[in-house]
C-alpha positions as a printed Julia matrix, in Angstrom:
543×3 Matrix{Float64}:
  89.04   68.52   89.8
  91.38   66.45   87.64
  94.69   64.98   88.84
  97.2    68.01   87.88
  95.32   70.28   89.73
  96.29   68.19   92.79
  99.86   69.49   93.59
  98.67   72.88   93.0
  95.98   72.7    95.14
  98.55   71.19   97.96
 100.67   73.94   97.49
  97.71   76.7    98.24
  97.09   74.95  101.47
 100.73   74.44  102.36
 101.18   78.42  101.84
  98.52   79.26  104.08
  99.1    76.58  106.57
 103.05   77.37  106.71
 102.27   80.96  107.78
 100.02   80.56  110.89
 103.04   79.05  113.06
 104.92   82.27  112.81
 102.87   84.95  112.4
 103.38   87.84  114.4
 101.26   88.4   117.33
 101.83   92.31  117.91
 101.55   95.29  115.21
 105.14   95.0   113.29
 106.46   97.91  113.72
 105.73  101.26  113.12
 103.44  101.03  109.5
 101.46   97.78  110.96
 100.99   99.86  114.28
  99.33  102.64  111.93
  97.36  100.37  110.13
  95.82   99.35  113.66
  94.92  102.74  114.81
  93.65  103.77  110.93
  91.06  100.45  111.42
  89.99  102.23  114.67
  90.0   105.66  113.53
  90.98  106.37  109.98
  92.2   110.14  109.26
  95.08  110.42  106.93
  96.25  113.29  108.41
  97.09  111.66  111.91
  99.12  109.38  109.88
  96.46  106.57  111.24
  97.49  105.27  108.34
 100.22  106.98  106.99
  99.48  108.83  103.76
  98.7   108.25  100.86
  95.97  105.96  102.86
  96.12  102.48  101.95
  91.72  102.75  102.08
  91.19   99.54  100.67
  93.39   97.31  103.12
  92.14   99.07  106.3
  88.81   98.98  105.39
  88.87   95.28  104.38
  90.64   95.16  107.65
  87.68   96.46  109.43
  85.22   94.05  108.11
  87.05   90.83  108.6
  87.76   92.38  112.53
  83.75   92.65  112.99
  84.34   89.12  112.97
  87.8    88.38  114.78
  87.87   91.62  117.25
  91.52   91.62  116.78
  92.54   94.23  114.25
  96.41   92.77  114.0
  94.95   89.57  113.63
  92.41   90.65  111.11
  95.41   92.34  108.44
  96.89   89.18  108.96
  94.28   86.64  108.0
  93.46   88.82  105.49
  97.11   88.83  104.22
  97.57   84.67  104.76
  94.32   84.35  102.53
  96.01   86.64   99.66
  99.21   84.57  100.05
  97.49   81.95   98.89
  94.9    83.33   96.19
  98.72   85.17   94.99
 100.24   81.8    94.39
  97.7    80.15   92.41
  97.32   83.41   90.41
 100.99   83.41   89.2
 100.67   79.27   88.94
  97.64   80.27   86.09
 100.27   82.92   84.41
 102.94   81.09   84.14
 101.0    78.26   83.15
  99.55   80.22   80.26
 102.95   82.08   79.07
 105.28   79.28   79.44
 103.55   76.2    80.3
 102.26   74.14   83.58
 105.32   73.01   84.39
 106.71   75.82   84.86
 104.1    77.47   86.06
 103.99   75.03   88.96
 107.78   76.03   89.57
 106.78   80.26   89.88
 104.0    79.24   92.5
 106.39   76.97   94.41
 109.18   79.87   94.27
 106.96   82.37   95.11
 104.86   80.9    98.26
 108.44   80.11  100.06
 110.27   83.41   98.64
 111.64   84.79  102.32
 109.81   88.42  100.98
 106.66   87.13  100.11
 106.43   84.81  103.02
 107.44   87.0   105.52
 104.89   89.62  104.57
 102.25   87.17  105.05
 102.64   87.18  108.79
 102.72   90.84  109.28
  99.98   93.36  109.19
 101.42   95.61  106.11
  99.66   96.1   102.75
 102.35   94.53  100.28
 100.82   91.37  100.55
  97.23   92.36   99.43
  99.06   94.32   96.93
 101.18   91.95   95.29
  97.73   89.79   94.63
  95.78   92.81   93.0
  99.12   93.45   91.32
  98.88   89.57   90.17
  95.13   89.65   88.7
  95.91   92.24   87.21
  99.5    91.27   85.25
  96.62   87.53   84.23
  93.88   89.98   83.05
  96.43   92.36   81.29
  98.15   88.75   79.4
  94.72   87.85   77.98
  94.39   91.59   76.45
  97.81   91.0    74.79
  96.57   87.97   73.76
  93.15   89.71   72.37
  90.74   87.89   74.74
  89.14   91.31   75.72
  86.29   89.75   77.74
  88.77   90.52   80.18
  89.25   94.4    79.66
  86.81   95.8    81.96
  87.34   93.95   84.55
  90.62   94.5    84.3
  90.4    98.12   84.95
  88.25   97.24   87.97
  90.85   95.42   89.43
  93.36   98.1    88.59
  91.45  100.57   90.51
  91.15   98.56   92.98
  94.92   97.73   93.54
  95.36  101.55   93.4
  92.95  101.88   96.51
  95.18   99.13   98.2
  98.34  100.8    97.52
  97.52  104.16   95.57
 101.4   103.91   93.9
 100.3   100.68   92.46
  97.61  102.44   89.66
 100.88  104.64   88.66
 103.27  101.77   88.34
 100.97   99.3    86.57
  99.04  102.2    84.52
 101.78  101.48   81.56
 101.36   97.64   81.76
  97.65   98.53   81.41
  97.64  100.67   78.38
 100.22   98.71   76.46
  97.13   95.38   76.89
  94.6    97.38   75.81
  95.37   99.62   73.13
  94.37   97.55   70.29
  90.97   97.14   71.59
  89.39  100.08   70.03
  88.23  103.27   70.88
  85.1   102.48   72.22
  85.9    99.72   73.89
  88.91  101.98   75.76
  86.76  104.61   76.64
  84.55  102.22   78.25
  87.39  100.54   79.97
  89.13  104.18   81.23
  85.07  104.92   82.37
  84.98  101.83   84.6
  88.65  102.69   85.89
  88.02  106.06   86.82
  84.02  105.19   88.7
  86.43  102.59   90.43
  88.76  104.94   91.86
  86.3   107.28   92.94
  84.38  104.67   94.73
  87.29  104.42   97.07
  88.86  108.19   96.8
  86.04  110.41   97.89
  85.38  108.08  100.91
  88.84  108.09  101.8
  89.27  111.89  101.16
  86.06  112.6   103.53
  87.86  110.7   106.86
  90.76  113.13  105.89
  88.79  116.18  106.3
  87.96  116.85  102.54
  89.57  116.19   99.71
  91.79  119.76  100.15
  92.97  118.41  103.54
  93.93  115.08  101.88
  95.84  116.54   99.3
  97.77  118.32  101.33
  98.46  115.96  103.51
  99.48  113.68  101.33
 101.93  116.19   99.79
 103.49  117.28  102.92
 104.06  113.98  104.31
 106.2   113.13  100.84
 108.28  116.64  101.57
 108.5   115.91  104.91
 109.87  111.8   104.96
 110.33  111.19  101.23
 111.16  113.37   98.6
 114.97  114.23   98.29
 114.59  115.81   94.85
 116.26  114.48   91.66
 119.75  113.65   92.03
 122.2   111.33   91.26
 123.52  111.14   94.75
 120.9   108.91   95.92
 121.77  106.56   92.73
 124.28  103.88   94.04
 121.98  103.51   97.41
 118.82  102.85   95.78
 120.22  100.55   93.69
 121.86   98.44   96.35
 118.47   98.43   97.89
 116.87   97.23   94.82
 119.69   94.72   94.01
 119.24   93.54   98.14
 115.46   93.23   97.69
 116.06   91.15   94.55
 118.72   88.9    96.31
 115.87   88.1    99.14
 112.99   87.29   96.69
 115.16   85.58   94.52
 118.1    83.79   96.28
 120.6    82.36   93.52
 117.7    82.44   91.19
 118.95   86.03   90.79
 122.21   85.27   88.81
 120.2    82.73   86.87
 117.73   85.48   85.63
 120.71   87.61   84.5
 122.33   85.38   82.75
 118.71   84.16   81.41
 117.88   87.52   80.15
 121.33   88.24   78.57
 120.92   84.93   76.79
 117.25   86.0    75.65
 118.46   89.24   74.63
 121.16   87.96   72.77
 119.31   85.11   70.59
 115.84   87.79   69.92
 115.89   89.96   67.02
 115.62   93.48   68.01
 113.15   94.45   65.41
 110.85   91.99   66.37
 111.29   91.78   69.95
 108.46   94.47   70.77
 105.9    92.42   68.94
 106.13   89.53   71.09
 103.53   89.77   73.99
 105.86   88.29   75.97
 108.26   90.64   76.13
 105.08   93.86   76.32
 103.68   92.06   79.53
 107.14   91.55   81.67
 109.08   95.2    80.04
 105.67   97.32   80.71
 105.88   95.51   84.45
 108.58   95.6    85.49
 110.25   99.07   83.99
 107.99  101.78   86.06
 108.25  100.34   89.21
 112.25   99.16   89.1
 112.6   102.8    87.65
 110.93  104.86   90.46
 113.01  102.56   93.31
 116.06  102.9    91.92
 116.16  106.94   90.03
 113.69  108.2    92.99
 113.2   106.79   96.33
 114.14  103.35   98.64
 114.35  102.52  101.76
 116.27   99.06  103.03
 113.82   98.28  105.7
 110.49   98.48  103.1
 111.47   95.01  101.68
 107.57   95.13  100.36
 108.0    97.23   97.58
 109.38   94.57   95.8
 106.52   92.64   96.04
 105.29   94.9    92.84
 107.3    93.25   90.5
 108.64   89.93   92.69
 106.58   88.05   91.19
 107.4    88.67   87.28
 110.99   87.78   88.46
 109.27   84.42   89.53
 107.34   83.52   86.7
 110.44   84.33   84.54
 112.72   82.78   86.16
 112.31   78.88   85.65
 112.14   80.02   82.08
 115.48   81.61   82.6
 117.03   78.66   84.54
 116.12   76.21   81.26
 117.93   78.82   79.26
 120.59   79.0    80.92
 121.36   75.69   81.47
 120.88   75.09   77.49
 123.11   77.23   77.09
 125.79   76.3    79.09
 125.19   72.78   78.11
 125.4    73.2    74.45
 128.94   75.61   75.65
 130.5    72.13   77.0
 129.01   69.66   74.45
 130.46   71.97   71.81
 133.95   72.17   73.33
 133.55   68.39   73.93
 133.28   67.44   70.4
 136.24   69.48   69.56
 138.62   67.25   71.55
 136.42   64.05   70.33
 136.75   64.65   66.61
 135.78   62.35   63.93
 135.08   59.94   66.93
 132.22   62.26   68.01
 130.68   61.91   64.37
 130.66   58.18   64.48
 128.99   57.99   67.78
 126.47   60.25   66.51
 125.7    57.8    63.76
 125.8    55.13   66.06
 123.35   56.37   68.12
 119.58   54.87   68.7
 116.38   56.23   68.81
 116.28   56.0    72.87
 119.59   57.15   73.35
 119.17   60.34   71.16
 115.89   61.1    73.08
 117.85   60.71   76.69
 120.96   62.92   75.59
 118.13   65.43   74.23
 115.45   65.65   77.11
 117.85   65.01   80.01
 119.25   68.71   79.71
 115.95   70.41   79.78
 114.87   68.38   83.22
 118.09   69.59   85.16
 116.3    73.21   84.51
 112.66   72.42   84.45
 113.04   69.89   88.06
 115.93   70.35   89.52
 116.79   74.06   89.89
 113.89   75.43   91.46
 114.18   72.19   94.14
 117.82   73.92   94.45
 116.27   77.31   94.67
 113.29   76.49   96.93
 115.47   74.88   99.8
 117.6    78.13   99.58
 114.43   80.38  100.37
 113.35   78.03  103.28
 116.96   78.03  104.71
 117.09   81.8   104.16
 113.28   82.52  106.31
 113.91   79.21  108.84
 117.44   79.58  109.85
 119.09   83.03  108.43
 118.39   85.87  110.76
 117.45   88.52  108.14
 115.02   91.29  107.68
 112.52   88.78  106.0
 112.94   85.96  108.35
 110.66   84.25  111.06
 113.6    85.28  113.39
 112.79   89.21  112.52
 109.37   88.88  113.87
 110.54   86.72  117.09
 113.25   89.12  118.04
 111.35   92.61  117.36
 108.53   90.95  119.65
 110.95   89.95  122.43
 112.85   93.39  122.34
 109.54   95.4   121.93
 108.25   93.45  125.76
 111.35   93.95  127.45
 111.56   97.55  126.55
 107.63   97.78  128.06
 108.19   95.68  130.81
 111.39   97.9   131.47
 109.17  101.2   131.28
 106.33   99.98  133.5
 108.37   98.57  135.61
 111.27  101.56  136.26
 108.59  104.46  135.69
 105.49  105.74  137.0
 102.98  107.3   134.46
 102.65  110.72  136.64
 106.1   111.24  136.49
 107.65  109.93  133.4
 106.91  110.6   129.36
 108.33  109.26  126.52
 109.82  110.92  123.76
 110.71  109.35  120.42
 111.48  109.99  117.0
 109.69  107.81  114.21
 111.95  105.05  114.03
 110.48  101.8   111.92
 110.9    99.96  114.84
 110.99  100.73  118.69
 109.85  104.26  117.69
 107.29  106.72  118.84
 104.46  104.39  117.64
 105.51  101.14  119.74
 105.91  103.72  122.68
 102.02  105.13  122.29
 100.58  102.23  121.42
 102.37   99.93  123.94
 102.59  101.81  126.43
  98.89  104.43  126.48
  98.73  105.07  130.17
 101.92  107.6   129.17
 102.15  110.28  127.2
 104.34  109.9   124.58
 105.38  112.83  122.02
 107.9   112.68  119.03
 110.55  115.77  118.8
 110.64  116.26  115.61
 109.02  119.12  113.89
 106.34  118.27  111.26
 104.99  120.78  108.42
 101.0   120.35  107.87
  98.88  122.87  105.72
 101.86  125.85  106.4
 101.69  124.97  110.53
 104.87  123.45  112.34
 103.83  120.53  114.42
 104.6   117.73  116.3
 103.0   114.33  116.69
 101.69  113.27  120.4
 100.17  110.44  121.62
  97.73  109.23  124.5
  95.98  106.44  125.22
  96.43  105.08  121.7
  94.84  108.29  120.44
  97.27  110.72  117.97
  97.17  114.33  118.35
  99.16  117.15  116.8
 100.44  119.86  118.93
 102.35  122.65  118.53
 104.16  122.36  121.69
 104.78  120.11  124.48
 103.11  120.56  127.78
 104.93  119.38  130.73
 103.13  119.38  133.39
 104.68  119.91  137.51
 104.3   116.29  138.24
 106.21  114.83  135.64
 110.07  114.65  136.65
 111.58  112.46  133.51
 111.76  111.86  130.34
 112.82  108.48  128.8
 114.6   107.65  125.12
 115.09  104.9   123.05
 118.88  105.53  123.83
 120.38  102.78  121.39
 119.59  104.92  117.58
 120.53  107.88  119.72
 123.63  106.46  120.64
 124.13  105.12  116.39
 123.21  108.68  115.39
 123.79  111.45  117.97
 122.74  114.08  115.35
 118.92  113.51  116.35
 120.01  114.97  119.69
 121.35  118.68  119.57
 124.81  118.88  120.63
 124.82  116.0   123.07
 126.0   112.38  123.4
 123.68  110.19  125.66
 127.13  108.37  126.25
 128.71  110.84  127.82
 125.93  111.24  130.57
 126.24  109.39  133.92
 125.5   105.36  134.1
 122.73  106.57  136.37
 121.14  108.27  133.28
 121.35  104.83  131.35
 119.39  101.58  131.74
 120.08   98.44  130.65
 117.16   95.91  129.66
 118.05   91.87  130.0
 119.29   91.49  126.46
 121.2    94.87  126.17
 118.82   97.33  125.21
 119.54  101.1   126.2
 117.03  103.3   127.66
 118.16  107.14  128.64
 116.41  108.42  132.16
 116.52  112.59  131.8
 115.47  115.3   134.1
 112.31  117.43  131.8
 113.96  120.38  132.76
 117.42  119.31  130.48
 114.44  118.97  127.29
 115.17  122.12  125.96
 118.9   121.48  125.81
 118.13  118.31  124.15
 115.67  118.86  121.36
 116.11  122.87  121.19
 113.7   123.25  117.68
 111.01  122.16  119.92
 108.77  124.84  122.26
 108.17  123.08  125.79
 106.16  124.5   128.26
 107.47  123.53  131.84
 105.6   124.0   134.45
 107.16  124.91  138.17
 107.6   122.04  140.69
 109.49  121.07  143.6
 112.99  119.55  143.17
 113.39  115.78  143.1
 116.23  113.45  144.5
């Protein structure tokens, strides 16, 4: 190992060190959660996980938790390991499109961007992702460059991101073509063979835990009509991009304005004829267009800050590139307006220049760039995940744990099992999953009506097990029913006609840090959640 390779070396082990201290030590949230109970039990159609499967990530979850026996612990490990491999792949890409230096600077910004950190401490799939979505943007570069040793493999590891994340294989299917398509037909039609053995290696497996690959399908296509798809319209425009533009800001910090202005500069000095021949410009328009497209024309959400983790890290490797550019130009701007006020004095200090003096004034502007801005940029991103309470911070995983054991303590404290279930819609956090799986000694049931295969059901849970049911069972010796009464009380449409806050205090309680749980009598369910079909049974009255 030769001396450069030190600080990049440090850096991997910093990355993976940095994210033990903070990791999270429960499922985060309602897609971690689902990830659990898929390692346990994988079926698709239980949403254990949630379609379209994620096959890959659970199943690589399952081996490493032969070893750990702690499944939430196992997506982690798995993730911190793929933080690091991540880091030193866009190190390598940078380092081969623009140079070491700044390659070191992409690998720096990405291992303490708030995004990509915080996903390493949280059982979700972006992580594991965003490295298959890194091999495969280094593999893709050397086709460009017309080092095709590179070409098969490369569609391995595209079908292999796509069993990851199967959205992933769409979005990066462009970037793929445009790398090989001067390879020749025979070596392409070797290349789609390999991708297409590689997806089935993963598909018909993941199909057969779904009940056959009919059952699968649908599934998969009813679960986009039933949370996702909101059809083609410009309404949803301005949101989704706000939601892109947020994601940006997180990944990025300030290095955000500094790749606008860096890319308006670039566009401005490149010839438009020629600008499609430079491989360059293929690699980062074919990788970052689909993806960027889809989130902003078709669907976003502001809580899934790890779709951005796609095409994060092209922002990254671009942007120290963009920083020097920028601060050329800007430079050049004030020396240029400078030697308008110096006139014919500027000219003679020009001649009267040395060797040494001409080499400071014309290195000294590219270090500010190269050195000094992405110091600036990485002290914004550890500010932003140490101190900022955001949606990618260490403080997002700290407070969702504290507010997710005071609402169980609360439950098992203030309600008996035999008496009490829990109803909940699918909220991302301090939803119907954290109830089932939290809390599996009660039954727990989500009132909202889900289409499967032409049948209306709903999702119910027991003892960390899923079921789908087509009505709710109440049984004589259950008296309440308990909400999550604070997104009831921020969006009283999900309750029919009612307003938890106009109920008796009685009806409300309070855990320590303010926290709103609503106590109901079963027989007011109907009132409540009247698309639903309960089935009361008789008992006798209750004070």
């Amino acid at each position: 190992m030769t001396k450069n390779h030190w600080p990049v070396v440090a850096l991997l082990v910093a990355t993976c060190l940095s994210r033990i201290p903070f990791r999270a030590h429960v499922p985060y949230g309602l897609d971690s959660i689902q990830f659990v109970l898929g390692l346990r039990h994988y079926d698709v159609r239980l949403h254990q996980p949630q379609p379209p499967g994620y096959f890959l990530f659970v199943m690589m979850g399952r081996v490493v938790n032969k070893l750990i026996q702690d499944p939430n612990l196992s997506f982690i490990a798995l993730n911190i390991l793929f933080s690091g491999l991540a880091v030193w792949l866009v190190f390598l890409l940078g380092k081969e499109i623009f140079g070491a230096r700044s390659g070191l600077s992409s690998a720096l910004l990405l291992a303490t961007s708030p995004i990509f950190w915080f996903h390493g401490e949280v059982a979700l799939s972006n992580l594991a992702d965003c490295f298959f979505v890194c091999l495969l943007a280094l593999c893709c570069w050397r086709n460009l460059e017309g080092n095709y040793r590179f070409m098969n493999f490369s569609a391995v590891v595209l079908g292999l991101a796509g069993g990851v994340r199967q959205n992933t294989i769409l979005f990066l299917l462009p970037l793929w073509i445009v790398s090989v398509r001067k390879a020749g037909l025979k070596r392409m039609a070797l290349a789609v063979a390999i991708l297409m053995v590689t997806v089935c290696a993963w598909y018909v497996p993941m199909a057969h835990l779904s009940g056959g690959l009919k059952a699968y399908q649908i599934a998969v296509r009813d679960h986009w009509l039933n949370s996702n798809w909101h059809g083609f319209t410009l309404g949803w425009l301005p949101f989704n991009l706000v939601c892109v533009g947020y994601f940006i800001l997180l990944g990025t910090g300030p290095g955000m304005l500094l790749l606008l202005l860096g890319g308006i500069f670039y566009l401005e000095k490149a010839h438009l004829d020629s600008l499609w021949r430079d491989h360059r410009f293929q690699l980062f328009a074919a990788w970052l267009i689909p993806p960027v497209s889809f989130f902003i024309l078709i669907y976003s959400h502001p809580i899934q800050t790890g779709h951005s983790l796609i095409y994060l890290p092209a922002l990254l490797i671009l942007m120290p590139a963009g920083a020097q550019l920028t601060c050329e130009q800007i430079l050049g701007l004030f020396k240029s307006k400078q030697g308008q006020f110096r006139g014919k004095d500027a000219v003679v200090l020009r001649r009267g220049e040395t060797k040494s003096t001409l080499r400071s004034s014309r290195w000294l502007p590219l270090s500010i760039p190269s050195q000094i801005v992405p110091l600036v940029l990485v002290g914004c991103n550890l500010f932003t995940f140490l101190k900022m309470n955001t949606s990618v911070s260490r403080l997002a995983v700290a407070q969702y744990e504290s507010k997710l054991k005071e609402v169980v303590t609360t439950v098992k404290e203030q309600f008996s099992p035999e008496t009490t279930i829990l109803m909940n819609y699918d909220f991302m956090f301090l939803g119907f999953r954290d109830y089932m799986f939290h809390l599996p000694e009660y039954h727990t049931y989500q009132p909202k009506l889900y289409t499967l295969a032409g049948r209306t059901l709903l999702f119910a849970g027991f003892r960390q097990e899923t079921r789908l049911i087509d009505r709710i069972e109440i049984p004589a010796t259950t008296n309440f029913f308990v909400l999550n009464a604070d997104e009831l009380l921020k969006d009283p449409s999900w309750i029919h006609r009612l307003r938890i806050d106009k109920f008796s205090d009685e009806n409300l309680l309070m855990t320590p840090s303010g926290l709103t749980l609503f106590r109901g009598d079963v027989r007011d369910l109907p009132r409540f959640f009247p698309q639903i079909q309960f089935n009361i049974h008789k008992r006798r009255d209750f004070k």
